[in-house]
Short mmCIF file of C-alpha atoms in Angstrom, two decimals:
data_model
loop_
_atom_site.label_atom_id
_atom_site.label_comp_id
_atom_site.label_asym_id
_atom_site.label_seq_id
_atom_site.Cartn_x
_atom_site.Cartn_y
_atom_site.Cartn_z
CA MET A 1 -99.30 43.52 -29.61
CA TYR A 2 -97.79 42.51 -26.43
CA SER A 3 -99.46 39.88 -24.18
CA TYR A 4 -99.90 42.60 -21.53
CA TYR A 5 -102.15 44.76 -23.70
CA ASN A 6 -103.83 45.20 -27.10
CA GLU A 7 -105.37 48.06 -29.16
CA ASN A 8 -108.50 47.96 -26.86
CA THR A 9 -106.75 47.88 -23.47
CA ILE A 10 -107.50 50.81 -21.11
CA ILE A 11 -105.19 52.22 -18.51
CA TYR A 12 -105.40 54.91 -15.98
CA PHE A 13 -102.94 57.76 -16.63
CA ASP A 14 -102.69 61.02 -14.53
CA GLY A 15 -106.42 60.90 -13.67
CA ALA A 16 -107.72 59.80 -17.02
CA TYR A 17 -108.66 56.55 -18.64
CA VAL A 18 -106.97 56.16 -22.01
CA LYS A 19 -105.99 53.43 -24.49
CA ALA A 20 -102.53 51.90 -23.53
CA SER A 21 -101.54 52.03 -27.30
CA GLU A 22 -102.22 55.84 -27.37
CA ALA A 23 -100.63 56.82 -24.11
CA LYS A 24 -97.60 59.01 -24.54
CA ILE A 25 -94.54 59.45 -22.30
CA ASP A 26 -91.60 61.91 -22.72
CA LEU A 27 -88.36 60.15 -23.98
CA TYR A 28 -86.36 62.63 -21.82
CA GLY A 29 -88.07 61.46 -18.64
CA GLN A 30 -85.86 61.00 -15.57
CA SER A 31 -87.28 57.59 -14.93
CA LEU A 32 -86.47 56.24 -18.28
CA HIS A 33 -82.94 57.50 -18.13
CA TYR A 34 -82.09 56.69 -14.49
CA GLY A 35 -84.67 54.18 -13.32
CA TYR A 36 -86.04 56.70 -10.98
CA ALA A 37 -89.59 55.33 -10.54
CA VAL A 38 -91.62 53.28 -8.02
CA PHE A 39 -94.02 50.45 -8.84
CA GLU A 40 -96.29 47.90 -7.11
CA GLY A 41 -97.48 44.50 -8.02
CA ILE A 42 -101.11 43.80 -6.81
CA ARG A 43 -103.49 40.91 -7.58
CA ALA A 44 -107.27 40.85 -8.00
CA TYR A 45 -109.22 37.67 -7.55
CA LYS A 46 -112.84 36.61 -8.12
CA THR A 47 -113.70 35.51 -4.64
CA ALA A 48 -115.83 32.64 -3.41
CA SER A 49 -118.83 35.01 -3.42
CA GLY A 50 -118.34 35.85 -6.97
CA GLU A 51 -117.19 39.41 -6.23
CA VAL A 52 -113.84 40.64 -7.65
CA LYS A 53 -111.61 41.87 -4.86
CA ILE A 54 -108.22 43.38 -4.92
CA PHE A 55 -106.14 41.60 -2.21
CA LYS A 56 -104.68 44.02 0.33
CA ALA A 57 -104.98 47.13 -1.88
CA LYS A 58 -104.53 49.46 1.04
CA GLU A 59 -101.22 47.84 2.17
CA HIS A 60 -99.88 47.96 -1.38
CA PHE A 61 -100.65 51.54 -1.86
CA ASP A 62 -99.45 52.53 1.64
CA ARG A 63 -96.07 50.93 0.45
CA PHE A 64 -96.39 52.69 -2.92
CA LYS A 65 -96.52 56.07 -1.14
CA ARG A 66 -93.70 55.04 1.27
CA SER A 67 -91.47 53.80 -1.53
CA CYS A 68 -91.82 57.26 -3.29
CA GLU A 69 -91.12 59.14 -0.10
CA LEU A 70 -88.08 57.12 0.61
CA ILE A 71 -86.37 58.04 -2.63
CA HIS A 72 -87.84 61.64 -2.73
CA ILE A 73 -90.37 61.14 -5.58
CA PRO A 74 -93.22 63.61 -4.99
CA TYR A 75 -96.37 61.88 -3.95
CA ASN A 76 -99.56 64.00 -4.38
CA PHE A 77 -101.99 61.21 -4.94
CA ASP A 78 -104.92 60.01 -2.85
CA ASN A 79 -104.62 56.36 -2.22
CA GLU A 80 -108.40 55.82 -2.03
CA GLU A 81 -108.72 57.46 -5.42
CA LEU A 82 -105.96 55.12 -6.79
CA VAL A 83 -107.74 51.99 -5.33
CA LYS A 84 -110.97 53.02 -7.09
CA ALA A 85 -109.06 53.64 -10.24
CA CYS A 86 -107.73 50.03 -10.09
CA TYR A 87 -111.35 48.74 -9.75
CA LYS A 88 -112.31 50.94 -12.77
CA VAL A 89 -109.39 49.55 -14.90
CA LEU A 90 -110.50 46.07 -14.05
CA GLU A 91 -114.08 46.79 -15.07
CA MET A 92 -113.15 48.56 -18.25
CA ASN A 93 -110.96 45.69 -19.32
CA ASN A 94 -113.38 42.96 -18.34
CA LEU A 95 -110.95 41.49 -15.89
CA GLU A 96 -111.62 39.28 -12.85
CA GLU A 97 -108.50 37.47 -12.10
CA ALA A 98 -105.69 40.03 -12.83
CA TYR A 99 -102.29 41.37 -11.96
CA ILE A 100 -102.40 45.06 -11.34
CA ARG A 101 -99.34 47.45 -11.92
CA PRO A 102 -99.30 50.94 -10.59
CA LEU A 103 -96.27 52.99 -11.67
CA ALA A 104 -95.15 56.35 -10.28
CA PHE A 105 -92.60 58.01 -12.86
CA CYS A 106 -90.92 61.33 -13.24
CA PRO A 107 -90.92 64.05 -15.96
CA PRO A 108 -87.82 65.17 -18.11
CA ASN A 109 -84.88 65.93 -15.87
CA MET A 110 -81.28 65.18 -16.96
CA THR A 111 -79.79 66.25 -13.58
CA LEU A 112 -79.36 64.01 -10.52
CA LYS A 113 -81.73 66.13 -8.44
CA ALA A 114 -84.90 64.79 -6.99
CA ALA A 115 -88.07 65.17 -9.30
CA SER A 116 -90.42 68.17 -8.76
CA SER A 117 -93.39 66.33 -10.00
CA THR A 118 -94.73 62.74 -10.67
CA HIS A 119 -97.01 60.93 -13.25
CA VAL A 120 -98.99 57.88 -12.17
CA MET A 121 -100.14 54.90 -14.46
CA ILE A 122 -102.19 51.89 -13.48
CA CYS A 123 -102.51 49.03 -15.92
CA ALA A 124 -103.72 45.39 -15.46
CA TRP A 125 -103.59 42.16 -17.28
CA GLU A 126 -104.33 38.52 -16.88
CA TRP A 127 -101.23 36.66 -15.51
CA GLY A 128 -100.76 33.24 -14.04
CA ALA A 129 -98.32 32.60 -11.10
CA TYR A 130 -95.15 34.38 -12.29
CA LEU A 131 -92.80 31.29 -11.33
CA GLY A 132 -95.30 28.65 -12.64
CA GLU A 133 -96.93 25.91 -10.58
CA LYS A 134 -94.13 23.26 -10.51
CA LEU A 135 -91.54 23.08 -7.76
CA LEU A 136 -88.46 25.16 -8.57
CA ARG A 137 -84.94 24.29 -9.15
CA VAL A 138 -83.09 27.20 -7.64
CA MET A 139 -79.42 28.22 -7.70
CA THR A 140 -77.33 30.41 -5.54
CA SER A 141 -76.64 33.44 -7.62
CA SER A 142 -73.22 35.13 -8.06
CA TYR A 143 -75.07 38.47 -7.59
CA GLN A 144 -75.79 39.80 -4.13
CA ARG A 145 -78.69 41.93 -2.79
CA PRO A 146 -77.54 45.72 -3.02
CA ASN A 147 -75.95 47.19 0.14
CA PRO A 148 -78.67 48.86 2.26
CA LYS A 149 -76.27 51.65 2.90
CA ALA A 150 -76.09 52.29 -0.85
CA PHE A 151 -79.89 52.38 -1.60
CA LYS A 152 -83.19 52.48 0.11
CA ILE A 153 -83.84 48.79 -0.56
CA GLU A 154 -87.23 48.59 1.28
CA SER A 155 -88.47 50.97 -1.53
CA LYS A 156 -89.96 49.05 -4.48
CA SER A 157 -87.88 51.18 -6.92
CA ALA A 158 -87.73 50.33 -10.58
CA GLY A 159 -83.91 50.74 -10.99
CA LEU A 160 -83.19 48.13 -8.17
CA TYR A 161 -84.67 45.40 -10.35
CA VAL A 162 -81.75 45.51 -12.80
CA ASN A 163 -80.20 43.49 -9.99
CA SER A 164 -83.02 41.03 -10.09
CA ILE A 165 -82.90 40.79 -13.94
CA LEU A 166 -79.21 39.84 -13.76
CA ALA A 167 -79.74 37.28 -11.17
CA SER A 168 -82.81 35.59 -12.75
CA GLN A 169 -81.20 35.72 -16.21
CA GLU A 170 -77.98 34.03 -14.79
CA ALA A 171 -80.02 31.15 -13.26
CA LYS A 172 -81.91 30.47 -16.46
CA GLU A 173 -78.76 30.51 -18.56
CA LYS A 174 -77.49 27.79 -16.34
CA GLY A 175 -80.68 25.63 -16.63
CA PHE A 176 -82.32 26.64 -13.23
CA ASP A 177 -85.72 28.02 -12.76
CA GLU A 178 -84.78 30.96 -10.45
CA ALA A 179 -82.03 32.53 -8.37
CA LEU A 180 -81.58 33.04 -4.68
CA LEU A 181 -79.45 36.17 -3.71
CA LEU A 182 -77.31 36.44 -0.54
CA ASP A 183 -76.89 39.68 1.26
CA ILE A 184 -73.65 41.59 1.63
CA ASN A 185 -72.75 39.58 4.62
CA GLY A 186 -73.14 36.18 2.92
CA ASN A 187 -76.46 35.43 4.59
CA VAL A 188 -79.61 34.38 2.63
CA GLY A 189 -81.50 37.38 1.29
CA GLU A 190 -84.30 36.82 -1.10
CA GLY A 191 -85.12 35.92 -4.67
CA PRO A 192 -85.07 38.42 -7.49
CA GLY A 193 -88.72 38.95 -7.04
CA ALA A 194 -89.76 36.88 -3.96
CA ASN A 195 -89.22 36.36 -0.27
CA ILE A 196 -87.98 33.04 1.18
CA PHE A 197 -89.27 30.88 3.94
CA PHE A 198 -87.96 27.49 5.14
CA GLU A 199 -89.28 24.88 7.37
CA LYS A 200 -87.16 22.88 9.91
CA ASP A 201 -88.41 20.63 12.63
CA GLY A 202 -91.83 21.88 12.49
CA LYS A 203 -90.95 25.60 12.53
CA ILE A 204 -90.74 28.29 9.81
CA PHE A 205 -87.91 30.66 9.43
CA THR A 206 -87.56 33.75 7.15
CA PRO A 207 -84.81 36.53 6.97
CA PRO A 208 -85.58 39.73 8.95
CA PRO A 209 -85.99 43.10 7.43
CA GLY A 210 -82.77 44.97 6.73
CA ASN A 211 -81.37 43.55 3.59
CA ILE A 212 -84.64 42.52 1.81
CA LEU A 213 -87.77 44.03 0.41
CA PRO A 214 -90.27 43.05 3.03
CA GLY A 215 -93.12 41.97 0.78
CA ILE A 216 -96.96 42.32 1.36
CA THR A 217 -97.18 38.47 0.62
CA ARG A 218 -94.47 37.83 3.21
CA ALA A 219 -96.49 39.60 5.73
CA THR A 220 -99.45 37.63 4.83
CA VAL A 221 -97.38 34.36 5.34
CA ILE A 222 -96.43 35.50 8.82
CA GLU A 223 -100.14 36.34 9.37
CA ILE A 224 -101.21 32.91 8.27
CA CYS A 225 -98.65 31.21 10.57
CA LYS A 226 -100.09 33.11 13.52
CA GLU A 227 -103.54 32.19 12.64
CA LEU A 228 -102.61 28.52 12.29
CA GLY A 229 -100.42 28.38 15.24
CA ILE A 230 -97.38 27.53 13.15
CA PRO A 231 -94.13 28.61 14.95
CA LEU A 232 -92.23 31.25 12.96
CA GLU A 233 -88.88 33.01 13.54
CA GLU A 234 -87.24 35.82 11.65
CA LYS A 235 -83.44 35.26 11.81
CA LEU A 236 -80.36 35.47 9.60
CA PHE A 237 -79.18 32.15 8.17
CA THR A 238 -76.63 30.77 5.67
CA ILE A 239 -76.81 28.66 2.52
CA GLU A 240 -75.40 25.90 4.54
CA GLU A 241 -78.27 26.05 7.04
CA LEU A 242 -80.81 26.37 4.39
CA LYS A 243 -79.70 23.12 2.66
CA LYS A 244 -80.50 21.39 5.80
CA ALA A 245 -84.17 22.56 5.62
CA ASP A 246 -87.07 20.20 5.53
CA ALA A 247 -88.72 22.22 2.84
CA VAL A 248 -88.43 25.76 1.27
CA PHE A 249 -90.84 28.12 -0.61
CA TYR A 250 -90.82 31.45 -2.29
CA CYS A 251 -93.68 34.06 -1.90
CA GLY A 252 -94.64 37.07 -3.62
CA THR A 253 -97.79 38.79 -5.15
CA ALA A 254 -96.72 37.75 -8.75
CA ALA A 255 -95.36 34.27 -7.73
CA GLU A 256 -98.03 33.73 -5.02
CA ILE A 257 -96.44 30.79 -2.98
CA VAL A 258 -94.29 28.27 -4.78
CA GLY A 259 -92.35 25.43 -3.30
CA TRP A 260 -88.66 24.46 -4.18
CA ASP A 261 -87.54 21.26 -5.62
CA SER A 262 -83.83 21.89 -4.92
CA LEU A 263 -81.14 24.41 -4.26
CA ASP A 264 -77.88 23.95 -6.29
CA ASP A 265 -79.21 20.63 -7.07
CA HIS A 266 -79.45 19.65 -3.41
CA THR A 267 -82.88 18.47 -2.46
CA PHE A 268 -84.62 18.81 0.86
CA GLY A 269 -85.67 16.51 3.66
CA LYS A 270 -89.44 16.45 3.01
CA PRO A 271 -91.55 16.44 -0.10
CA PHE A 272 -93.14 19.84 -0.42
CA GLY A 273 -96.56 18.21 -0.71
CA GLU A 274 -96.13 16.89 2.92
CA SER A 275 -94.67 20.24 4.29
CA LEU A 276 -96.06 23.23 6.20
CA GLY A 277 -95.25 25.31 3.11
CA LYS A 278 -97.98 23.38 1.27
CA VAL A 279 -100.40 24.08 4.00
CA ILE A 280 -99.51 27.70 3.93
CA GLN A 281 -99.89 27.71 0.24
CA GLN A 282 -103.37 26.27 0.60
CA ALA A 283 -104.33 28.78 3.40
CA TYR A 284 -103.01 31.68 1.26
CA LYS A 285 -105.16 30.61 -1.66
CA ALA A 286 -108.20 30.35 0.56
CA LYS A 287 -107.46 33.74 2.05
CA VAL A 288 -107.27 35.64 -1.38
CA LEU A 289 -110.41 33.76 -2.43
CA GLU A 290 -112.20 34.44 0.78
CA LYS A 291 -112.81 30.78 1.31
CA GLU A 292 -112.89 28.82 4.66
CA PHE A 293 -109.63 27.06 5.50
CA LYS A 294 -109.58 24.16 8.04
CA ARG A 295 -106.70 24.21 10.42
CA GLU A 296 -106.73 20.34 10.55
CA ALA A 297 -105.10 20.23 7.12
CA ILE A 298 -101.67 20.86 8.92
CA PRO A 299 -99.63 17.60 8.68
CA ALA A 300 -98.46 15.94 12.00
#
């Protein structure tokens, strides 16, 4: 079967634990026809103590609920029960290091009205860093982030990711590793599935909420900067300003933290291995594994 599951894989589906290969959905579902669904991406790690922990499960399920509410998908689920279900799915599939995917989707409805009920599914699989381990060659996409007046872009909605597929595929067809999307005003937005940070003169910068999906990993990077005393500013900036950066990185639950090699074949002023981004990458890994991280690792 697919790499995500096999004939023995167990998922959580509307309160029951069933084989993924035997689970059934309705082909007339509103989510299938219109992309009217919400999902989350969450990671579990085997921590330094040997215990399997889901990183920031509460924050992810809070966003899961909020995303549904923003686009009027009924949310009648108990988040604490869903977190327990995640751990049960990990246990039943013998997973320790895993990516977890909750999905809220809607029953048959061929109208453009809000759903009256919702299904929920939780699956998990082993998945390495989504964008790999090497530094990324990124290109500025011809696609923009959607207009925030046209959609609730802070909702992690399934249909919104068609935009991400188009941008990412365009980049790969042109020989790059990933895309960078601008917002409707021509400022830097985010990647198809990751938020962006850059370093300049000992300070970290990232776009503010408004035209981006403010990620859980993004919030964790901001948290790490505060803990380590790294100056950080949320601001709008252009491609021209970004190309003058000392170093750049993407972050996201699937991607974790991954540095850039170049943007549109333009390289940056500092090797990523000597950047604050590298320090943040190391601190992030220590945080998810619940290991001690020493502040003195920050380069001068």
